[in-house]
Amino acid sequence: MYRDLFPILDQQVYGHPLVYLDNAATTQKPRQVVETMNTYYLSQNSNIHRGTHYLAEQATERYEAVRRQVQRFIGAAHSHEIIFTRGTTESINLVAASFGQRYLHEGDEVVVSEMEHHSNIVPWQLACQRQGATLRVLPFDERGVLRLDRLEPLLNEHTRLVAVGHVSNTLGTVNPVRDIVDCAHRHGVPVLVDGAQAIAHMAVDVQALDCDFYCFSAHKMYGPMGVGVLYGRERWLEEMPPYQGGGEMIKEVRFEGTSFNELPFKFEAGTPAVAEVLGLGSAIDFMLQAGVGTIARHEQELLSYASSQLKQIDGLHIYGTAPDKTAVISFLAGTAHPYDTGTLLDKLGIAVRTGHHCTQPVMDHYGIPGTVRASFAIYNTRDEVDALVSALRRIAPMLM
Ligand code: 7TS
């Protein structure tokens, strides 16, 4: 399905057809996304917001139209709640730095979960160090399900924020974000959701989730690298200080003092990645044309087929068996190091990711060095699952 739109998939690797199962790291880009960016550079390029000439006005209008498109896509109340960043990592760092400066003080606490990507741990560690605050951790159980019963006891009058992933990039677990938000809000604590692994796989509605911040990257949802989104509730964004200083984010600059621009420009210092933002718009068009529900159903079919096939391989162990999962399967083949399994699969044309996937606490939880991870997207097929399974059967004697 849709493979014709992704020319990169039609190639041989070491004499085998490419089987691309590294979609949680980055998805491939449909032709229309690349063409949108080419067209921008070949016939529309201009810096935005400051020109009075035709090209600048057109570029500004296109860029701002994508902001409104993102607003509709994630159900935000206002388009000025959509901030363009370089990606999930920068979105989280923005909140950690700016919200941290304004609201985190000596003795305060921030709660993250044990299954977070390092991008949703380290910025909070840095903010806590700067402000004299403490990081608290919500654990998960053996299946990779968050221990929600442990959330309430973690929340107290010192808690300033809960930061949690919508979907785990290693375990595939879909976390019950709305329940987490309800619990945190009962204690007056805002919630940041790292949506990097959710946005391409399910419908996201930030108002239905009732979260305070939501972060994602374009490159994991069929869009370009180098651009992402921070959604923030107006109330917080209004009160938070700027993250970076520079052009675009100011109202008036005097040496005696500077006043800042209104939202969203307060948080978009400097020339943004205009072509990439337009590429993100085109990626959203692609997802809506395919249908977010269709994408989710297709991936769920692949998940259940692949899981049942992989379970039949002797000595193969799957990490992450939550009842609600996206199409991410982490596994180890016998006692083989994940890197060896990944290298052998690569020689058969199969691209998987190996290692700790920037989630070392997850590896520590299970006492393993890393996993092999296969992750699926709209263009993957049952034949590709079969190719993975038969490759694993073929290399098993070398590994176990
Ligand atoms: N949060 C989660 C849950 C992620 O999976 C990733 C990237 C990030 C944040 C960071 O996103 P970035 O676009 O800012 O880099 N995850 C992965 C992965 O699983 N393999 O490579 C990158």
Short mmCIF file of C-alpha atoms and ligand atoms in Angstrom, two decimals:
data_model
loop_
_atom_site.label_atom_id
_atom_site.label_comp_id
_atom_site.label_asym_id
_atom_site.label_seq_id
_atom_site.Cartn_x
_atom_site.Cartn_y
_atom_site.Cartn_z
CA MET A 1 0.00 0.00 0.00
CA TYR A 2 1.30 3.47 -0.93
CA ARG A 3 4.71 2.09 -1.89
CA ASP A 4 4.77 3.92 -5.23
CA LEU A 5 4.77 7.20 -3.33
CA PHE A 6 8.04 6.24 -1.60
CA PRO A 7 10.68 5.71 -4.30
CA ILE A 8 13.42 5.04 -1.70
CA LEU A 9 11.77 1.72 -0.79
CA ASP A 10 12.33 0.37 -4.30
CA GLN A 11 15.99 -0.59 -4.02
CA GLN A 12 18.26 -3.53 -3.33
CA VAL A 13 20.59 -3.74 -0.33
CA TYR A 14 23.41 -6.31 -0.55
CA GLY A 15 21.48 -7.98 -3.36
CA HIS A 16 18.22 -8.20 -1.39
CA PRO A 17 15.11 -6.03 -1.64
CA LEU A 18 15.25 -3.35 1.06
CA VAL A 19 12.93 -4.10 3.99
CA TYR A 20 12.77 -0.88 5.98
CA LEU A 21 11.67 -1.57 9.56
CA ASP A 22 13.31 1.39 11.30
CA ASN A 23 10.32 3.69 11.20
CA ALA A 24 10.42 4.63 14.88
CA ALA A 25 13.80 6.26 14.17
CA THR A 26 12.51 8.06 11.10
CA THR A 27 9.87 7.33 8.46
CA GLN A 28 10.52 7.61 4.75
CA LYS A 29 9.09 10.61 2.90
CA PRO A 30 6.43 10.44 0.22
CA ARG A 31 7.22 12.12 -3.09
CA GLN A 32 4.80 15.00 -2.40
CA VAL A 33 6.75 16.10 0.71
CA VAL A 34 10.02 16.24 -1.21
CA GLU A 35 8.34 18.03 -4.12
CA THR A 36 6.80 20.64 -1.81
CA MET A 37 10.25 21.46 -0.46
CA ASN A 38 11.83 21.48 -3.94
CA THR A 39 9.14 23.82 -5.24
CA TYR A 40 9.72 26.15 -2.33
CA TYR A 41 13.43 26.44 -3.03
CA LEU A 42 13.09 26.51 -6.81
CA SER A 43 10.30 29.08 -7.07
CA GLN A 44 9.12 30.46 -3.71
CA ASN A 45 12.17 30.97 -1.47
CA SER A 46 12.08 34.13 0.61
CA ASN A 47 12.53 35.02 4.25
CA ILE A 48 9.22 35.31 6.03
CA HIS A 49 7.40 37.87 8.19
CA ARG A 50 9.59 40.85 7.31
CA GLY A 51 9.20 41.43 3.60
CA THR A 52 6.77 43.66 1.77
CA HIS A 53 7.49 42.00 -1.55
CA TYR A 54 5.49 39.30 -3.30
CA LEU A 55 7.69 36.27 -2.56
CA ALA A 56 8.02 37.17 1.13
CA GLU A 57 4.28 37.60 1.51
CA GLN A 58 3.57 34.31 -0.24
CA ALA A 59 6.15 32.44 1.86
CA THR A 60 4.76 33.98 5.06
CA GLU A 61 1.22 33.03 4.13
CA ARG A 62 2.24 29.42 3.34
CA TYR A 63 4.22 29.11 6.58
CA GLU A 64 1.36 30.48 8.68
CA ALA A 65 -1.12 28.26 6.83
CA VAL A 66 0.83 25.22 8.07
CA ARG A 67 0.57 26.54 11.62
CA ARG A 68 -3.25 26.56 11.24
CA GLN A 69 -3.09 23.11 9.63
CA VAL A 70 -1.14 21.73 12.61
CA GLN A 71 -3.64 23.39 14.95
CA ARG A 72 -6.52 21.54 13.24
CA PHE A 73 -4.52 18.28 13.02
CA ILE A 74 -3.99 18.10 16.78
CA GLY A 75 -7.16 19.89 17.84
CA ALA A 76 -5.51 22.90 19.52
CA ALA A 77 -7.76 25.78 20.57
CA HIS A 78 -5.58 28.51 18.99
CA SER A 79 -3.00 28.62 16.20
CA HIS A 80 -0.71 30.74 18.39
CA GLU A 81 -0.40 27.71 20.68
CA ILE A 82 1.60 26.02 17.90
CA ILE A 83 5.35 26.77 18.07
CA PHE A 84 7.67 25.49 15.34
CA THR A 85 10.90 24.02 16.71
CA ARG A 86 13.68 21.80 15.35
CA GLY A 87 11.94 18.70 16.70
CA THR A 88 10.74 16.90 19.80
CA THR A 89 14.09 17.32 21.53
CA GLU A 90 14.07 21.08 21.09
CA SER A 91 10.40 21.32 22.07
CA ILE A 92 11.10 19.58 25.38
CA ASN A 93 14.26 21.62 25.97
CA LEU A 94 12.28 24.80 25.35
CA VAL A 95 9.75 23.91 28.04
CA ALA A 96 12.42 22.62 30.45
CA ALA A 97 14.41 25.85 30.09
CA SER A 98 11.57 28.37 29.98
CA PHE A 99 8.93 26.76 32.20
CA GLY A 100 11.79 25.64 34.45
CA GLN A 101 13.11 29.16 34.85
CA ARG A 102 9.66 30.53 35.67
CA TYR A 103 8.14 27.79 37.84
CA LEU A 104 10.86 25.44 39.16
CA HIS A 105 12.45 26.39 42.42
CA GLU A 106 14.62 24.92 45.17
CA GLY A 107 12.91 21.87 46.67
CA ASP A 108 10.43 21.45 43.80
CA GLU A 109 9.89 18.19 41.93
CA VAL A 110 9.37 17.02 38.35
CA VAL A 111 7.94 13.58 37.57
CA VAL A 112 8.99 11.56 34.50
CA SER A 113 8.39 7.89 33.71
CA GLU A 114 10.92 5.08 33.65
CA MET A 115 10.23 4.43 29.95
CA GLU A 116 11.05 7.93 28.68
CA HIS A 117 13.38 8.60 25.77
CA HIS A 118 16.54 10.38 26.98
CA SER A 119 15.09 13.53 25.35
CA ASN A 120 12.40 13.53 28.01
CA ILE A 121 14.80 12.83 30.88
CA VAL A 122 18.00 14.80 30.39
CA PRO A 123 16.41 18.26 29.83
CA TRP A 124 14.55 17.77 33.14
CA GLN A 125 17.71 16.62 34.91
CA LEU A 126 19.47 19.77 33.68
CA ALA A 127 16.56 22.01 34.68
CA CYS A 128 16.37 20.37 38.11
CA GLN A 129 20.13 20.83 38.61
CA ARG A 130 19.89 24.50 37.65
CA GLN A 131 16.93 25.22 39.90
CA GLY A 132 17.77 22.92 42.83
CA ALA A 133 14.79 20.65 42.14
CA THR A 134 14.47 16.85 42.18
CA LEU A 135 13.45 14.37 39.48
CA ARG A 136 11.00 11.63 40.54
CA VAL A 137 10.33 8.51 38.49
CA LEU A 138 7.08 6.65 37.73
CA PRO A 139 7.97 2.96 37.16
CA PHE A 140 6.55 0.39 34.71
CA ASP A 141 5.79 -3.30 35.18
CA GLU A 142 7.24 -6.35 33.42
CA ARG A 143 4.90 -5.99 30.43
CA GLY A 144 5.99 -2.40 29.96
CA VAL A 145 2.81 -0.89 31.42
CA LEU A 146 3.13 2.22 33.60
CA ARG A 147 2.29 1.65 37.29
CA LEU A 148 -0.49 4.22 37.47
CA ASP A 149 -1.15 3.22 41.09
CA ARG A 150 2.26 4.75 41.86
CA LEU A 151 1.45 8.13 40.28
CA GLU A 152 -0.74 9.64 42.97
CA PRO A 153 1.81 8.99 45.78
CA LEU A 154 4.45 10.80 43.68
CA LEU A 155 2.39 13.98 43.47
CA ASN A 156 2.60 16.51 46.30
CA GLU A 157 2.67 20.27 46.89
CA HIS A 158 6.25 20.43 45.50
CA THR A 159 5.40 18.81 42.13
CA ARG A 160 5.60 21.35 39.31
CA LEU A 161 5.24 19.16 36.20
CA VAL A 162 4.67 15.60 34.97
CA ALA A 163 6.50 14.77 31.69
CA VAL A 164 5.45 11.51 30.04
CA GLY A 165 5.65 9.85 26.64
CA HIS A 166 2.42 9.16 24.76
CA VAL A 167 4.01 6.03 23.24
CA SER A 168 7.28 4.31 24.21
CA ASN A 169 9.77 4.15 21.33
CA THR A 170 11.25 0.93 22.73
CA LEU A 171 8.27 -0.97 24.11
CA GLY A 172 5.50 0.43 21.90
CA THR A 173 3.30 0.95 24.98
CA VAL A 174 0.50 3.48 24.50
CA ASN A 175 0.29 5.26 27.83
CA PRO A 176 -3.11 6.31 29.27
CA VAL A 177 -2.29 9.99 28.92
CA ARG A 178 -5.78 11.25 29.70
CA ASP A 179 -5.80 9.34 33.03
CA ILE A 180 -2.34 10.69 33.87
CA VAL A 181 -3.48 14.23 33.04
CA ASP A 182 -6.64 13.88 35.15
CA CYS A 183 -4.64 12.62 38.11
CA ALA A 184 -1.98 15.36 37.79
CA HIS A 185 -4.58 18.10 37.29
CA ARG A 186 -6.39 17.01 40.45
CA HIS A 187 -3.16 18.05 42.19
CA GLY A 188 -2.87 21.25 40.12
CA VAL A 189 0.13 19.86 38.21
CA PRO A 190 0.49 20.48 34.44
CA VAL A 191 1.50 17.64 32.07
CA LEU A 192 3.90 17.62 29.12
CA VAL A 193 3.38 14.78 26.63
CA ASP A 194 6.20 13.58 24.38
CA GLY A 195 4.21 12.60 21.31
CA ALA A 196 7.16 11.69 19.06
CA GLN A 197 6.03 8.06 18.69
CA ALA A 198 2.29 8.70 18.69
CA ILE A 199 1.69 11.40 16.13
CA ALA A 200 2.14 9.15 13.04
CA HIS A 201 0.14 6.25 14.43
CA MET A 202 -3.09 7.53 15.98
CA ALA A 203 -5.41 10.52 16.02
CA VAL A 204 -4.13 13.06 18.54
CA ASP A 205 -6.41 15.69 20.06
CA VAL A 206 -4.64 17.84 22.62
CA GLN A 207 -7.89 19.25 23.98
CA ALA A 208 -9.37 15.78 24.44
CA LEU A 209 -6.14 14.70 26.17
CA ASP A 210 -6.34 17.94 28.18
CA CYS A 211 -2.51 18.05 28.27
CA ASP A 212 -0.62 21.30 28.81
CA PHE A 213 2.22 20.65 26.33
CA TYR A 214 2.53 18.22 23.42
CA CYS A 215 5.74 17.69 21.43
CA PHE A 216 6.52 15.92 18.16
CA SER A 217 8.93 15.76 15.20
CA ALA A 218 7.96 15.99 11.53
CA HIS A 219 10.49 13.36 10.44
CA LYS A 220 8.70 10.57 12.32
CA MET A 221 5.42 11.34 10.51
CA TYR A 222 6.51 11.23 6.85
CA GLY A 223 7.84 14.79 6.98
CA PRO A 224 11.33 16.29 6.81
CA MET A 225 14.04 16.34 9.44
CA GLY A 226 14.86 19.59 11.22
CA VAL A 227 11.36 20.69 12.17
CA GLY A 228 8.91 19.81 14.90
CA VAL A 229 6.14 21.24 17.00
CA LEU A 230 5.59 22.37 20.53
CA TYR A 231 1.93 22.74 21.43
CA GLY A 232 1.49 24.69 24.64
CA ARG A 233 -1.64 25.85 26.38
CA GLU A 234 -1.95 29.60 25.89
CA ARG A 235 -2.00 30.24 29.63
CA TRP A 236 1.48 28.72 30.12
CA LEU A 237 3.05 30.07 26.95
CA GLU A 238 1.91 33.59 27.84
CA GLU A 239 3.60 33.42 31.23
CA MET A 240 6.78 31.61 30.18
CA PRO A 241 9.89 33.71 29.38
CA PRO A 242 11.50 33.51 25.90
CA TYR A 243 13.76 30.52 25.24
CA GLN A 244 16.13 32.15 22.76
CA GLY A 245 16.69 35.81 21.95
CA GLY A 246 17.05 37.20 18.45
CA GLY A 247 15.10 38.52 15.50
CA GLU A 248 11.35 37.87 15.16
CA MET A 249 10.79 37.30 18.88
CA ILE A 250 10.94 40.97 19.94
CA LYS A 251 8.54 43.90 19.86
CA GLU A 252 11.01 46.69 20.64
CA VAL A 253 14.73 46.50 21.31
CA ARG A 254 16.44 49.27 23.28
CA PHE A 255 19.65 49.01 25.24
CA GLU A 256 17.63 49.99 28.30
CA GLY A 257 15.38 46.98 27.81
CA THR A 258 13.56 44.86 25.26
CA SER A 259 9.90 43.92 24.99
CA PHE A 260 8.88 40.63 23.49
CA ASN A 261 6.65 39.74 20.58
CA GLU A 262 3.28 38.08 21.06
CA LEU A 263 2.67 34.34 20.71
CA PRO A 264 3.77 32.32 18.86
CA PHE A 265 6.63 34.56 17.68
CA LYS A 266 8.01 35.04 21.20
CA PHE A 267 9.30 31.48 20.93
CA GLU A 268 10.49 31.52 17.30
CA ALA A 269 13.75 33.50 17.32
CA GLY A 270 15.59 33.82 14.02
CA THR A 271 14.81 32.57 10.54
CA PRO A 272 12.82 29.34 10.81
CA ALA A 273 13.09 26.24 8.61
CA VAL A 274 10.46 27.44 6.15
CA ALA A 275 10.89 24.67 3.56
CA GLU A 276 10.71 22.07 6.32
CA VAL A 277 7.57 23.61 7.79
CA LEU A 278 5.95 23.45 4.33
CA GLY A 279 7.16 19.83 4.10
CA LEU A 280 5.44 19.14 7.43
CA GLY A 281 2.23 20.59 5.97
CA SER A 282 2.54 18.24 3.03
CA ALA A 283 3.18 15.28 5.38
CA ILE A 284 -0.04 16.10 7.26
CA ASP A 285 -1.86 16.20 3.89
CA PHE A 286 -0.43 12.75 3.16
CA MET A 287 -1.59 11.34 6.50
CA LEU A 288 -5.07 12.80 6.07
CA GLN A 289 -5.32 11.48 2.49
CA ALA A 290 -4.27 8.00 3.67
CA GLY A 291 -6.55 8.37 6.69
CA VAL A 292 -5.15 8.26 10.23
CA GLY A 293 -7.57 5.43 11.09
CA THR A 294 -6.46 3.45 8.01
CA ILE A 295 -2.81 3.91 8.95
CA ALA A 296 -3.50 2.75 12.52
CA ARG A 297 -5.51 -0.31 11.38
CA HIS A 298 -2.86 -1.36 8.86
CA GLU A 299 -0.07 -1.07 11.42
CA GLN A 300 -2.10 -2.95 14.07
CA GLU A 301 -2.60 -5.82 11.60
CA LEU A 302 1.14 -5.94 10.96
CA LEU A 303 1.82 -5.80 14.71
CA SER A 304 -0.40 -8.75 15.53
CA TYR A 305 0.84 -10.79 12.53
CA ALA A 306 4.51 -10.06 13.27
CA SER A 307 4.11 -10.71 17.01
CA SER A 308 2.46 -14.08 16.45
CA GLN A 309 5.10 -15.10 13.88
CA LEU A 310 8.06 -13.99 15.98
CA LYS A 311 6.75 -15.78 19.07
CA GLN A 312 7.09 -19.05 17.18
CA ILE A 313 10.86 -18.65 16.85
CA ASP A 314 12.62 -20.67 19.55
CA GLY A 315 14.64 -18.56 21.96
CA LEU A 316 13.24 -15.24 20.75
CA HIS A 317 12.02 -13.00 23.55
CA ILE A 318 9.82 -9.92 23.02
CA TYR A 319 10.18 -6.97 25.41
CA GLY A 320 7.05 -4.87 25.71
CA THR A 321 3.78 -6.80 25.76
CA ALA A 322 1.36 -4.11 26.89
CA PRO A 323 -2.24 -4.70 25.77
CA ASP A 324 -2.27 -1.28 24.06
CA LYS A 325 0.74 -1.04 21.73
CA THR A 326 1.79 0.62 18.51
CA ALA A 327 3.63 -1.40 15.86
CA VAL A 328 7.02 -1.46 17.60
CA ILE A 329 8.54 -4.83 18.49
CA SER A 330 11.68 -5.02 20.61
CA PHE A 331 13.25 -8.45 20.91
CA LEU A 332 16.37 -10.47 21.58
CA ALA A 333 17.28 -13.67 19.74
CA GLY A 334 18.61 -16.10 22.32
CA THR A 335 21.66 -14.76 24.10
CA ALA A 336 22.98 -13.01 20.98
CA HIS A 337 24.02 -9.40 21.32
CA PRO A 338 21.43 -7.21 19.57
CA TYR A 339 24.15 -5.65 17.44
CA ASP A 340 25.10 -9.06 15.98
CA THR A 341 21.47 -9.86 15.16
CA GLY A 342 21.01 -6.43 13.56
CA THR A 343 24.18 -6.76 11.49
CA LEU A 344 23.17 -10.15 10.13
CA LEU A 345 19.68 -8.88 9.30
CA ASP A 346 21.22 -5.90 7.53
CA LYS A 347 23.21 -8.20 5.26
CA LEU A 348 19.87 -9.71 4.22
CA GLY A 349 18.50 -6.26 3.35
CA ILE A 350 16.48 -5.80 6.54
CA ALA A 351 16.87 -2.47 8.34
CA VAL A 352 16.14 -2.67 12.07
CA ARG A 353 17.54 -0.65 14.96
CA THR A 354 19.73 -2.14 17.66
CA GLY A 355 20.92 -0.84 21.02
CA HIS A 356 19.31 0.99 23.89
CA HIS A 357 17.23 3.27 21.63
CA CYS A 358 18.04 6.24 23.90
CA THR A 359 16.12 4.55 26.72
CA GLN A 360 18.85 3.20 28.98
CA PRO A 361 16.56 3.05 32.05
CA VAL A 362 14.33 0.61 30.09
CA MET A 363 17.36 -1.61 29.43
CA ASP A 364 18.38 -1.39 33.10
CA HIS A 365 14.84 -2.40 34.09
CA TYR A 366 15.20 -5.67 32.15
CA GLY A 367 18.94 -6.05 32.83
CA ILE A 368 19.85 -6.22 29.13
CA PRO A 369 22.31 -4.19 27.02
CA GLY A 370 19.79 -3.38 24.33
CA THR A 371 17.27 -4.89 21.95
CA VAL A 372 16.65 -5.39 18.26
CA ARG A 373 13.70 -3.22 17.29
CA ALA A 374 11.43 -3.59 14.27
CA SER A 375 8.97 -0.74 13.80
CA PHE A 376 6.32 -0.42 11.12
CA ALA A 377 4.67 2.25 8.98
CA ILE A 378 1.87 2.52 6.41
CA TYR A 379 4.03 1.21 3.54
CA ASN A 380 5.18 -2.00 5.25
CA THR A 381 3.65 -5.31 4.16
CA ARG A 382 3.00 -8.83 5.43
CA ASP A 383 5.61 -10.02 2.93
CA GLU A 384 8.14 -7.87 4.77
CA VAL A 385 7.13 -9.45 8.08
CA ASP A 386 7.66 -12.84 6.42
CA ALA A 387 11.09 -11.67 5.20
CA LEU A 388 12.04 -10.65 8.76
CA VAL A 389 10.84 -13.94 10.23
CA SER A 390 12.55 -16.12 7.63
CA ALA A 391 15.77 -14.09 7.98
CA LEU A 392 15.69 -14.63 11.74
CA ARG A 393 15.13 -18.36 11.26
CA ARG A 394 18.03 -18.43 8.80
CA ILE A 395 20.47 -16.64 11.10
CA ALA A 396 19.28 -18.29 14.34
CA PRO A 397 21.83 -21.16 14.14
CA MET A 398 24.61 -18.55 13.95
CA LEU A 399 23.29 -16.71 16.99
CA MET A 400 21.98 -19.20 19.53
N1 7TS B 1 10.93 11.15 22.22
C1 7TS B 1 10.71 9.91 21.75
C2 7TS B 1 9.65 9.06 22.39
C3 7TS B 1 11.46 9.44 20.67
O1 7TS B 1 11.22 8.22 20.20
C4 7TS B 1 12.44 10.27 20.08
C5 7TS B 1 13.34 9.79 18.97
C6 7TS B 1 12.61 11.56 20.59
C7 7TS B 1 11.84 11.96 21.67
C8 7TS B 1 13.56 12.53 20.02
O2 7TS B 1 13.10 12.95 18.76
P1 7TS B 1 13.98 13.91 17.84
O3 7TS B 1 13.23 13.97 16.56
O4 7TS B 1 14.05 15.22 18.53
O5 7TS B 1 15.32 13.25 17.72
N2 7TS B 1 13.44 8.39 18.88
C9 7TS B 1 14.34 7.70 18.14
C10 7TS B 1 14.36 6.31 18.09
O6 7TS B 1 13.58 5.58 18.71
N3 7TS B 1 15.36 5.91 17.29
O7 7TS B 1 15.96 7.00 16.81
C11 7TS B 1 15.34 8.11 17.32
#
